[in-house]
XYZ file of N, CA and C in Angstrom:
777
model
N -11.104 3.337 -9.623
C -10.264 3.669 -8.957
C -9.007 3.408 -8.442
N -8.230 3.464 -9.548
C -6.950 3.195 -10.430
C -6.446 4.506 -10.436
N -7.457 5.418 -10.371
C -7.272 7.495 -10.710
C -6.879 7.315 -9.449
N -7.919 7.365 -8.926
C -8.435 7.257 -7.675
C -6.687 7.810 -6.301
N -6.540 6.235 -6.058
C -5.046 5.743 -5.458
C -4.123 6.705 -6.406
N -4.004 7.063 -7.339
C -3.168 7.578 -8.525
C -2.962 9.274 -8.133
N -4.269 9.180 -7.030
C -4.390 11.302 -7.455
C -3.964 11.187 -5.507
N -4.253 10.111 -5.144
C -3.704 9.736 -3.371
C -2.530 10.318 -4.175
N -1.562 9.253 -3.938
C -0.229 9.464 -4.372
C 0.177 10.616 -4.859
N -0.189 11.106 -5.163
C 0.304 12.758 -5.864
C -0.155 13.836 -5.022
N -0.839 13.643 -4.264
C -1.285 14.729 -2.667
C -0.557 13.874 -2.309
N -0.266 13.543 -1.558
C 0.840 13.089 -1.158
C 2.051 12.769 -0.546
N 2.917 12.685 -2.316
C 3.694 13.431 -2.570
C 4.165 14.944 -1.950
N 3.251 15.183 -2.993
C 2.898 17.222 -2.936
C 3.135 17.359 -1.286
N 2.123 17.049 -0.878
C 1.716 17.637 1.139
C 3.467 16.851 1.462
N 4.033 16.264 1.270
C 5.448 16.084 1.968
C 5.930 17.100 1.748
N 6.166 17.226 -0.297
C 7.095 18.099 -0.124
C 6.908 19.756 0.189
N 5.385 20.309 0.136
C 5.094 21.433 1.064
C 5.941 21.593 2.081
N 5.096 20.278 3.180
C 5.788 20.195 4.443
C 7.465 20.501 4.419
N 7.642 19.912 4.183
C 9.611 19.767 3.609
C 9.886 21.188 3.590
N 9.668 21.778 2.300
C 10.442 22.580 1.519
C 9.904 23.850 3.141
N 9.133 23.640 3.663
C 8.673 25.325 4.376
C 9.835 24.715 5.317
N 10.112 24.028 6.943
C 10.594 23.857 7.264
C 12.123 23.603 6.820
N 12.659 23.103 5.927
C 14.435 23.158 5.102
C 14.436 24.733 4.575
N 13.922 25.676 5.439
C 13.877 27.688 5.294
C 15.121 27.399 6.688
N 14.760 26.147 8.227
C 15.639 26.812 8.996
C 16.687 25.695 9.332
N 16.947 24.726 8.255
C 17.588 23.664 8.729
C 18.230 22.976 8.290
N 19.382 22.485 7.748
C 19.678 22.047 7.212
C 20.059 20.059 7.205
N 21.657 19.508 6.757
C 20.483 17.557 6.900
C 21.359 17.299 8.034
N 21.001 16.702 8.749
C 22.046 15.789 9.752
C 23.337 15.388 9.291
N 24.675 15.304 9.895
C 25.647 15.172 9.712
C 25.718 13.576 10.063
N 26.411 12.779 9.192
C 25.805 11.370 9.092
C 27.045 10.569 10.340
N 28.004 11.727 10.742
C 29.068 10.504 11.778
C 28.015 10.702 13.474
N 26.661 10.742 13.501
C 25.830 10.609 14.928
C 25.919 11.808 15.835
N 26.523 13.381 14.412
C 27.253 14.301 15.413
C 25.485 14.484 15.660
N 25.033 15.521 16.681
C 23.241 15.469 16.941
C 24.119 17.282 17.094
N 23.095 17.336 15.163
C 22.875 18.708 14.591
C 21.173 19.212 15.360
N 20.846 19.584 16.558
C 19.811 19.113 17.015
C 19.201 19.906 16.493
N 19.343 21.595 15.185
C 18.073 22.117 15.172
C 17.709 21.697 13.900
N 18.480 20.613 13.168
C 18.398 19.841 11.463
C 17.543 18.074 12.492
N 17.628 17.894 13.397
C 16.583 16.713 13.439
C 15.663 17.432 14.711
N 14.975 17.932 15.366
C 14.472 18.978 15.530
C 12.912 19.606 13.967
N 13.698 20.022 12.961
C 12.630 20.296 12.307
C 12.037 18.672 11.347
N 13.304 17.794 11.838
C 12.510 16.650 10.846
C 11.461 16.007 11.519
N 11.697 16.053 12.656
C 10.439 15.763 13.797
C 9.415 16.934 13.710
N 9.669 18.528 13.726
C 7.732 18.678 13.165
C 7.920 18.557 11.847
N 8.353 18.681 10.536
C 7.788 18.613 9.463
C 6.972 16.395 9.318
N 7.482 15.655 10.347
C 7.075 14.344 10.555
C 5.234 14.766 10.959
N 5.555 15.186 12.455
C 4.566 16.003 12.885
C 3.508 16.347 12.966
N 3.820 17.633 11.801
C 2.922 18.433 10.729
C 2.237 17.855 9.330
N 3.028 16.369 9.225
C 1.974 16.297 7.705
C 0.840 14.897 9.284
N 1.631 13.965 9.886
C 0.818 12.762 10.434
C -0.116 13.965 10.915
N -0.115 14.938 11.416
C -1.332 16.058 11.897
C -2.069 15.835 11.064
N -1.489 16.556 10.225
C -2.902 16.184 8.985
C -3.431 15.764 8.144
N -2.894 13.745 8.134
C -2.796 12.850 7.382
C -4.318 11.851 8.555
N -3.669 11.988 9.846
C -4.727 11.663 10.628
C -5.710 11.538 10.342
N -6.694 10.755 10.384
C -7.752 11.043 9.921
C -8.914 11.089 8.715
N -8.272 11.097 7.952
C -8.175 12.027 6.759
C -8.089 10.756 5.709
N -8.740 10.946 4.300
C -8.782 10.292 3.881
C -7.512 10.050 3.071
N -6.755 10.633 3.155
C -5.132 10.281 2.682
C -4.546 9.870 3.326
N -5.086 9.961 4.750
C -4.519 8.749 5.561
C -4.511 6.926 5.909
N -5.919 6.984 5.454
C -6.534 6.385 5.720
C -5.458 5.354 3.366
N -5.739 6.084 2.968
C -4.651 5.757 2.005
C -3.423 5.762 2.036
N -2.375 6.203 2.494
C -1.214 5.788 3.367
C -1.115 4.159 3.533
N -2.296 4.385 4.332
C -2.607 3.427 5.622
C -2.658 2.153 4.103
N -3.124 1.674 3.665
C -3.632 1.058 2.654
C -2.452 0.650 1.545
N -1.233 1.708 2.033
C -0.507 1.474 0.335
C 0.086 0.376 0.587
N 1.000 -0.318 -0.112
C 2.176 -1.333 0.007
C 2.920 -0.377 0.940
N 3.820 -1.183 1.730
C 4.525 -0.356 3.297
C 6.436 -0.264 1.497
N 6.871 -1.364 0.625
C 7.685 -0.799 -0.587
C 7.076 -0.047 -1.653
N 6.189 0.533 -1.864
C 5.240 1.882 -2.056
C 5.594 3.377 -1.884
N 4.918 2.483 -0.480
C 5.284 3.788 0.021
C 6.561 4.049 0.658
N 7.167 3.792 0.934
C 8.713 3.930 0.622
C 9.600 4.036 -0.124
N 9.582 4.059 -1.654
C 9.666 4.164 -2.797
C 8.934 6.070 -3.016
N 7.975 6.299 -2.218
C 7.366 7.214 -2.209
C 7.896 8.681 -1.465
N 8.247 7.706 -0.616
C 8.876 8.486 0.406
C 10.285 8.805 0.268
N 11.067 7.902 -0.387
C 12.843 8.238 -1.098
C 12.651 9.319 -1.691
N 11.355 9.683 -2.412
C 11.604 10.315 -4.101
C 10.931 11.714 -3.253
N 10.808 11.571 -2.208
C 10.406 12.941 -1.696
C 11.391 13.426 -0.889
N 12.432 12.783 -0.767
C 13.892 12.686 0.606
C 12.929 12.289 1.374
N 11.714 12.357 2.578
C 11.180 12.511 3.676
C 11.425 11.855 4.383
N 12.414 12.799 5.837
C 12.971 11.761 6.953
C 12.394 10.740 7.982
N 11.867 10.189 7.204
C 11.380 9.159 8.052
C 11.031 7.813 6.992
N 10.576 7.036 7.414
C 10.460 5.319 7.324
C 8.697 5.361 6.951
N 9.047 3.987 5.903
C 7.456 3.840 6.206
C 6.240 3.236 6.924
N 7.232 2.878 7.686
C 6.782 2.307 8.835
C 7.007 3.121 9.929
N 7.571 3.648 10.403
C 7.490 4.949 11.070
C 6.339 5.609 11.482
N 5.932 6.400 9.783
C 4.474 6.533 9.207
C 3.544 5.974 9.187
N 3.838 4.809 9.123
C 2.059 4.228 9.464
C 2.159 3.698 10.980
N 3.671 4.101 11.420
C 2.694 4.143 13.007
C 2.495 5.227 13.847
N 3.394 5.959 13.216
C 3.002 7.414 13.482
C 1.367 7.790 13.309
N 1.006 7.401 12.471
C -0.297 7.972 12.292
C -1.147 7.026 13.008
N -1.439 5.952 12.977
C -1.688 4.818 14.098
C -2.039 5.296 15.550
N -0.682 5.930 15.974
C -0.854 6.289 17.503
C -1.561 7.937 17.444
N -1.093 8.265 16.834
C -2.125 10.125 16.717
C -3.466 9.391 16.831
N -3.694 8.789 16.376
C -5.834 8.324 16.167
C -5.164 8.700 17.613
N -5.032 7.248 18.628
C -5.310 6.788 19.780
C -5.037 7.289 20.948
N -3.868 8.451 20.067
C -4.142 9.711 21.021
C -4.554 11.003 21.139
N -5.447 11.207 20.253
C -5.797 12.882 19.429
C -7.860 12.451 20.320
N -7.663 11.423 20.713
C -8.897 11.124 21.208
C -8.673 11.676 22.816
N -8.281 11.616 23.566
C -7.804 12.176 24.653
C -6.663 13.695 25.275
N -5.962 13.283 24.278
C -5.240 14.686 24.186
C -5.943 15.730 23.599
N -6.448 15.883 22.169
C -6.676 16.879 21.338
C -5.895 16.588 20.203
N -5.408 17.905 19.709
C -4.756 17.930 18.385
C -3.472 18.416 18.603
N -1.935 18.203 18.191
C -0.896 18.580 17.575
C -1.128 19.974 17.777
N -0.057 20.460 18.296
C -0.397 22.194 18.537
C 1.436 22.925 18.066
N 2.002 22.453 18.649
C 4.126 22.541 18.518
C 4.422 21.341 19.382
N 5.826 21.882 19.488
C 6.712 21.049 19.688
C 7.623 22.463 21.349
N 7.674 22.011 22.441
C 8.484 22.219 22.914
C 9.232 22.725 23.360
N 10.469 21.809 23.345
C 11.327 21.193 23.419
C 11.701 19.428 22.789
N 12.670 19.988 22.776
C 13.887 18.530 22.272
C 15.034 18.001 23.359
N 14.961 16.831 23.845
C 16.093 15.996 24.540
C 16.469 14.922 23.693
N 18.017 15.678 22.848
C 18.552 14.054 22.156
C 19.921 13.456 23.272
N 20.096 11.946 22.926
C 20.774 11.498 23.575
C 21.676 10.470 22.245
N 22.876 10.165 21.936
C 23.422 9.742 21.114
C 24.465 8.003 21.205
N 23.712 7.367 20.875
C 25.092 6.016 20.223
C 25.797 5.448 19.678
N 26.291 4.472 19.182
C 26.845 4.037 18.455
C 27.051 4.176 16.770
N 24.668 3.409 16.877
C 24.089 3.545 16.038
C 22.428 4.492 15.369
N 22.518 4.799 16.304
C 21.007 5.535 16.726
C 21.125 7.520 17.578
N 20.132 7.639 17.113
C 19.958 9.184 17.997
C 18.766 8.900 18.850
N 19.016 8.848 20.213
C 17.048 8.626 20.409
C 16.245 10.257 21.151
N 15.406 10.667 20.158
C 14.735 11.566 20.765
C 13.276 11.811 21.257
N 13.475 13.136 22.887
C 12.465 12.300 23.117
C 11.824 13.857 23.283
N 10.808 14.045 22.232
C 9.912 15.765 22.301
C 9.516 15.759 22.885
N 9.151 17.150 23.802
C 7.348 17.685 24.754
C 7.463 17.995 23.893
N 5.676 17.754 23.265
C 5.016 18.617 22.228
C 3.515 18.906 23.675
N 3.009 19.496 22.878
C 1.721 20.698 23.413
C 1.078 19.634 22.650
N -0.330 19.419 22.752
C -1.588 19.504 22.818
C -2.228 19.718 22.770
N -3.342 20.134 22.515
C -5.005 20.796 22.883
C -5.758 20.577 24.223
N -4.977 19.796 25.046
C -6.052 19.108 26.377
C -4.426 18.540 27.508
N -3.413 18.763 26.764
C -2.538 18.079 27.523
C -0.907 17.903 27.158
N 0.419 17.841 27.800
C 1.493 17.587 26.938
C 1.242 16.038 27.757
N 2.231 15.671 25.460
C 2.569 14.491 25.246
C 4.025 14.465 24.790
N 4.682 13.510 25.022
C 5.693 12.960 24.842
C 5.963 12.600 23.467
N 6.254 12.357 22.678
C 7.016 11.916 21.772
C 8.074 11.875 21.699
N 8.539 10.618 21.410
C 10.334 8.978 21.396
C 9.644 8.890 20.308
N 11.238 9.491 19.726
C 11.326 9.080 18.433
C 12.998 8.447 18.240
N 13.019 7.084 17.047
C 14.650 6.009 17.071
C 14.473 7.394 15.914
N 16.145 7.610 15.736
C 16.689 8.133 14.432
C 17.975 7.841 13.813
N 18.063 7.445 12.327
C 19.134 6.347 12.399
C 20.782 7.617 12.205
N 21.261 7.072 11.630
C 23.535 7.604 11.028
C 22.753 8.731 9.909
N 21.307 8.986 9.591
C 21.156 9.870 8.597
C 20.962 10.831 8.442
N 19.954 10.762 9.616
C 18.831 11.507 10.567
C 17.537 11.197 9.438
N 16.618 9.584 9.101
C 16.154 9.589 9.148
C 15.351 9.188 10.392
N 13.609 9.238 10.967
C 13.184 8.239 12.313
C 13.183 7.452 11.298
N 13.080 6.478 12.286
C 13.040 4.325 12.499
C 11.918 4.783 12.867
N 11.423 5.313 14.868
C 10.103 4.928 14.812
C 9.548 6.136 15.716
N 8.466 6.472 16.155
C 7.760 7.164 17.006
C 6.794 6.627 17.676
N 6.663 6.907 18.527
C 5.785 7.164 19.885
C 5.193 7.313 20.488
N 3.999 7.905 20.728
C 3.506 8.980 21.674
C 3.095 8.258 23.088
N 3.163 9.445 23.487
C 3.096 8.905 25.752
C 2.715 10.284 26.459
N 0.993 10.305 26.240
C 0.563 11.249 26.918
C 1.000 11.626 28.816
N 0.634 12.937 29.224
C 1.718 12.983 30.989
C -0.222 12.683 31.565
N -0.671 12.848 31.932
C -1.451 12.244 32.671
C -1.862 12.824 34.248
N -2.942 13.146 34.248
C -2.334 13.938 36.337
C -2.424 12.876 37.035
N -2.247 14.024 38.397
C -2.756 12.785 39.608
C -4.284 12.464 39.283
N -5.005 13.391 39.401
C -6.165 12.925 39.245
C -6.935 12.000 38.134
N -6.401 12.286 37.166
C -6.774 10.678 35.614
C -6.201 9.800 36.218
N -4.148 9.891 36.418
C -4.210 8.563 37.719
C -5.148 7.528 38.080
N -5.009 8.263 39.211
C -5.973 7.984 40.054
C -7.543 7.366 39.859
N -8.408 8.083 39.549
C -9.109 7.983 38.310
C -9.283 6.461 37.375
N -7.856 6.604 36.746
C -8.215 4.637 36.073
C -7.752 3.660 37.280
N -6.731 3.802 37.592
C -6.648 2.748 38.296
C -8.229 2.350 39.524
N -9.244 3.080 40.110
C -10.315 3.577 41.053
C -10.278 2.197 39.704
N -11.079 2.765 38.056
C -11.637 2.424 37.608
C -11.439 0.715 36.838
N -10.380 0.393 36.852
C -9.576 -0.948 36.721
C -9.653 -1.670 38.224
N -9.524 -1.691 39.080
C -9.809 -1.673 40.589
C -10.712 -2.209 40.271
N -11.834 -1.625 40.301
C -13.831 -1.755 40.841
C -13.846 -2.971 39.190
N -13.199 -2.691 38.269
C -13.073 -3.923 38.092
C -12.862 -5.116 37.807
N -11.881 -4.683 38.479
C -11.140 -6.029 39.219
C -11.698 -7.314 39.673
N -12.377 -6.150 40.809
C -13.069 -7.191 42.489
C -14.387 -7.579 41.172
N -14.715 -6.475 40.810
C -16.379 -7.604 39.778
C -16.096 -8.591 39.105
N -14.666 -8.627 38.399
C -14.530 -9.894 37.527
C -14.166 -11.134 38.471
N -13.025 -10.727 39.965
C -13.090 -12.052 40.995
C -14.288 -12.303 41.446
N -15.521 -11.537 42.252
C -16.288 -11.601 42.460
C -17.734 -12.551 41.514
N -17.642 -12.340 40.550
C -18.153 -13.062 39.109
C -18.194 -14.547 39.183
N -16.600 -14.683 39.085
C -15.851 -15.866 38.724
C -16.086 -17.011 39.835
N -15.563 -16.745 41.078
C -16.340 -16.794 42.599
C -17.772 -17.961 42.490
N -18.480 -16.559 42.188
C -20.057 -16.919 41.889
C -20.140 -17.896 40.949
N -19.854 -17.497 39.678
C -19.929 -18.908 39.224
C -19.506 -21.028 39.423
N -17.999 -20.213 40.225
C -17.657 -21.754 41.259
C -18.545 -22.959 42.020
N -18.910 -21.320 42.893
C -20.256 -21.583 43.641
C -21.205 -22.026 42.424
N -21.343 -21.576 42.089
C -23.248 -22.550 40.883
C -22.244 -23.316 40.262
N -21.507 -24.418 39.526
C -21.405 -24.945 39.587
C -20.846 -25.812 40.849
N -19.817 -25.753 41.561
C -20.161 -27.160 42.776
C -21.314 -27.686 43.281
N -22.825 -25.938 43.204
C -23.747 -26.417 43.733
C -24.633 -27.353 42.780
N -24.461 -27.418 41.398
C -24.448 -28.535 40.594
C -24.634 -29.653 40.612
N -23.407 -30.103 41.869
C -22.490 -31.668 41.917
C -23.477 -32.733 42.052
N -24.553 -31.660 43.227
C -25.145 -32.631 43.545
C -25.944 -33.183 43.348
N -26.841 -32.906 42.077
C -27.535 -33.427 40.378
C -27.352 -34.724 39.934
N -25.874 -34.140 39.371
C -25.018 -35.355 38.968
C -24.961 -37.166 39.135
N -25.610 -37.452 38.266
C -26.115 -38.987 39.164
C -24.825 -39.465 39.865
N -24.319 -40.453 40.141
C -23.574 -41.209 40.776
C -22.735 -41.913 39.831
N -21.420 -42.446 40.116
C -20.946 -43.749 39.234
C -21.719 -44.920 39.291
N -21.352 -44.939 39.116
C -20.844 -46.860 38.238
C -20.728 -47.899 39.367
N -20.193 -47.260 40.396
C -19.179 -48.165 41.490
C -20.028 -48.499 42.789
N -20.876 -47.644 42.902
C -22.549 -47.735 43.271
C -23.297 -48.693 43.435
N -23.456 -48.694 41.749
C -24.590 -49.400 41.378
C -24.131 -50.517 41.651
N -23.336 -50.747 41.959
C -22.529 -52.563 40.633
C -22.461 -52.838 42.462
N -21.997 -52.477 43.295
C -22.214 -52.648 44.950
C -23.282 -52.965 45.607
N -24.380 -51.796 45.006
C -25.783 -52.532 45.237
C -26.094 -53.938 44.841
N -26.055 -54.146 43.659
C -26.351 -55.083 43.010
C -25.494 -56.466 43.077
N -24.225 -56.337 43.746
C -23.385 -57.684 44.497
C -23.773 -57.656 45.636
N -24.317 -56.465 45.973
C -25.338 -56.648 48.329
C -26.581 -57.287 47.739
N -27.331 -57.511 47.505
C -28.429 -57.843 46.498
C -28.245 -58.969 46.093
N -27.376 -59.324 45.535
C -27.165 -61.031 45.026
C -26.484 -61.810 45.834
N -25.290 -61.400 47.385
C -24.815 -61.884 48.057
C -26.469 -61.959 49.005
N -27.565 -61.269 49.312
C -28.670 -61.481 50.144
C -29.121 -62.539 49.496
N -29.653 -62.338 48.144
C -30.135 -63.465 48.085
C -29.803 -65.036 47.796
N -28.474 -65.241 47.426
C -27.682 -66.411 48.402
C -27.715 -67.031 49.710
N -27.438 -65.797 50.061
C -27.660 -65.783 51.494
C -29.118 -66.992 52.042
N -30.117 -66.013 51.353
C -31.552 -66.163 51.888
C -32.212 -67.841 50.659
N -31.497 -67.738 50.144
C -31.566 -69.029 49.592
C -31.046 -70.510 49.747
N -29.755 -70.030 50.623
C -29.086 -70.932 51.405
C -29.599 -71.384 53.282
N -29.796 -70.868 52.974
C -30.589 -70.465 54.699
C -31.974 -71.114 54.450
N -32.952 -71.116 53.257
C -34.498 -71.303 53.122
C -34.011 -73.087 52.212
N -32.724 -73.232 51.899
C -32.819 -74.759 51.543
C -33.009 -75.824 52.346
N -34.407 -76.231 51.927
C -34.538 -77.535 53.188
C -34.036 -78.675 52.871
N -32.757 -78.695 52.568
C -31.744 -80.177 52.369
C -30.848 -79.459 52.072
N -29.907 -79.801 53.049
C -27.800 -79.624 52.924
C -27.195 -80.806 53.023
N -27.720 -81.677 52.472
C -27.011 -82.692 52.378
C -25.885 -82.924 51.317
N -26.051 -81.777 50.616
C -25.301 -81.852 49.141
C -23.970 -81.106 50.003
N -24.140 -80.493 50.894
C -22.869 -79.540 51.664
C -22.307 -81.034 52.382
N -21.018 -81.519 51.650
C -20.512 -82.468 52.170
C -19.743 -82.072 53.622
N -19.048 -81.459 53.552
C -18.437 -80.853 54.647
C -19.114 -80.464 55.768
N -20.325 -79.872 55.394
C -21.175 -80.000 56.675
C -22.003 -81.175 57.618
N -22.197 -82.200 56.465
C -22.516 -83.614 56.477
C -21.350 -84.499 57.409
N -19.608 -84.272 56.873
C -19.072 -85.027 57.824
C -19.055 -84.901 58.400
N -19.770 -83.364 58.949
C -18.682 -82.468 60.448
C -19.829 -83.576 61.198
N -21.760 -83.710 61.053
C -22.860 -83.629 61.865
C -22.520 -84.736 61.832
N -22.701 -85.702 60.691
C -21.536 -87.649 61.006
C -20.791 -87.901 62.035
N -19.749 -87.264 62.334
C -19.071 -87.191 63.330
C -19.561 -86.772 64.541
N -19.721 -85.689 64.494
C -20.841 -84.744 66.161
C -21.564 -86.221 67.199
N -22.513 -86.905 66.034
C -23.492 -88.390 66.422
C -22.830 -88.799 66.732
N -21.742 -89.496 66.190
C -21.124 -90.771 65.923
C -20.544 -90.770 67.673
N -19.748 -89.902 67.912
C -18.567 -89.322 69.204
C -20.222 -88.891 69.910
N -21.387 -88.471 69.894
C -21.776 -88.608 70.840
C -22.727 -89.832 71.448
N -22.951 -90.861 70.258
C -23.276 -91.661 70.627
C -22.600 -93.039 70.910
N -21.186 -92.519 70.798
C -20.530 -93.563 70.988
C -21.447 -94.863 69.876
N -20.758 -94.330 69.081
C -21.234 -95.418 67.896
C -19.755 -96.290 67.209
N -19.916 -97.420 67.022
C -18.792 -97.945 66.892
C -17.962 -97.190 65.255
N -16.450 -97.215 64.980
C -16.283 -96.530 63.642
C -16.361 -97.294 61.961
N -16.766 -98.141 62.323
C -17.280 -99.084 61.290
C -19.125 -99.264 60.689
N -19.509 -98.555 62.052
C -20.664 -98.221 62.052
C -21.335 -98.029 60.489
N -22.310 -98.254 60.552
C -22.803 -98.262 58.945
C -24.057 -96.426 58.756
N -23.943 -96.129 60.318
C -24.807 -94.887 60.481
C -24.413 -93.949 59.095
N -25.644 -93.516 58.419
C -25.865 -93.108 57.275
C -26.128 -91.128 57.202
N -26.063 -90.160 57.032
C -26.797 -89.054 56.893
C -27.536 -89.059 56.086
N -28.807 -89.347 56.255
C -29.284 -88.968 54.389
C -30.011 -87.825 54.272
N -30.433 -86.675 55.280
C -31.237 -85.582 55.085
C -30.556 -84.372 56.283
N -31.149 -83.623 56.595
C -30.618 -82.408 57.348
C -31.817 -81.543 57.148
N -32.008 -81.294 57.671
C -33.729 -80.365 58.006
C -33.415 -79.705 59.450
N -33.436 -77.452 58.681
C -33.529 -76.528 59.367
C -34.547 -76.374 60.758
N -34.695 -76.651 62.178
C -35.292 -75.965 62.635
C -35.694 -74.847 62.645
N -37.448 -74.998 62.649
C -38.236 -73.370 62.328
C -37.595 -72.335 63.648
N -37.742 -73.058 65.082
C -37.787 -72.300 66.261
C -35.880 -72.322 66.590
N -35.123 -72.728 66.358
C -33.388 -72.623 66.523
C -32.727 -72.721 64.869
N -31.716 -71.531 65.056
C -31.291 -71.203 64.227
C -29.957 -72.267 63.875
N -29.778 -73.452 64.771
C -28.882 -74.094 64.049
C -29.705 -75.215 64.178
């Protein structure tokens, strides 16, 4: 296994050196004062894209992505590659995603540069097999590519088709969620009512039982207030003296009268 990994490292180093050797015939190194050397920077971008297009999807590309960043950085520095390890790994991943809809890389049609105090931004218009793909790169003061991203140019028909598909998917998701909510609401009727209602029913039943027991009681003499009221009413009705020995000993309810 170690021999296989070592073989990939040697192959990677030799591939990068070969690409850079070919491209270095027509370009020199970039200036360090952020003055844009378009020829050199375009050569660096071409070299990186040539290697990325070769490594993407291959065993060598897989080996590159599995390598430790520190190890890959050391390997790139030893080969004087004009790009960092992070930029290379991200470029290979981005190229593998773009190649599905845009085809393989053919060449760079043109590059636009603009610089700031610490970096240079480059926008390369590249011809792929199926469409134009814009490549955005960030280059430091030493001419080293720090990041690289892909932006395919889609036609109006392709954009409309994607928008229509996204709209249909979104509407379907909304209707599915509304149907799910309606289904959940329809299930609420099967949920048993809480204990509050049951407690109310129990309280009502107990009150009804007490009321019936009270109404069915034959002897209400234990109700002292009721006895006192009835005694006073009879005494007043019969015109009995206050010192009368009249005493109510039993009270019975008549069946034909509620009183």
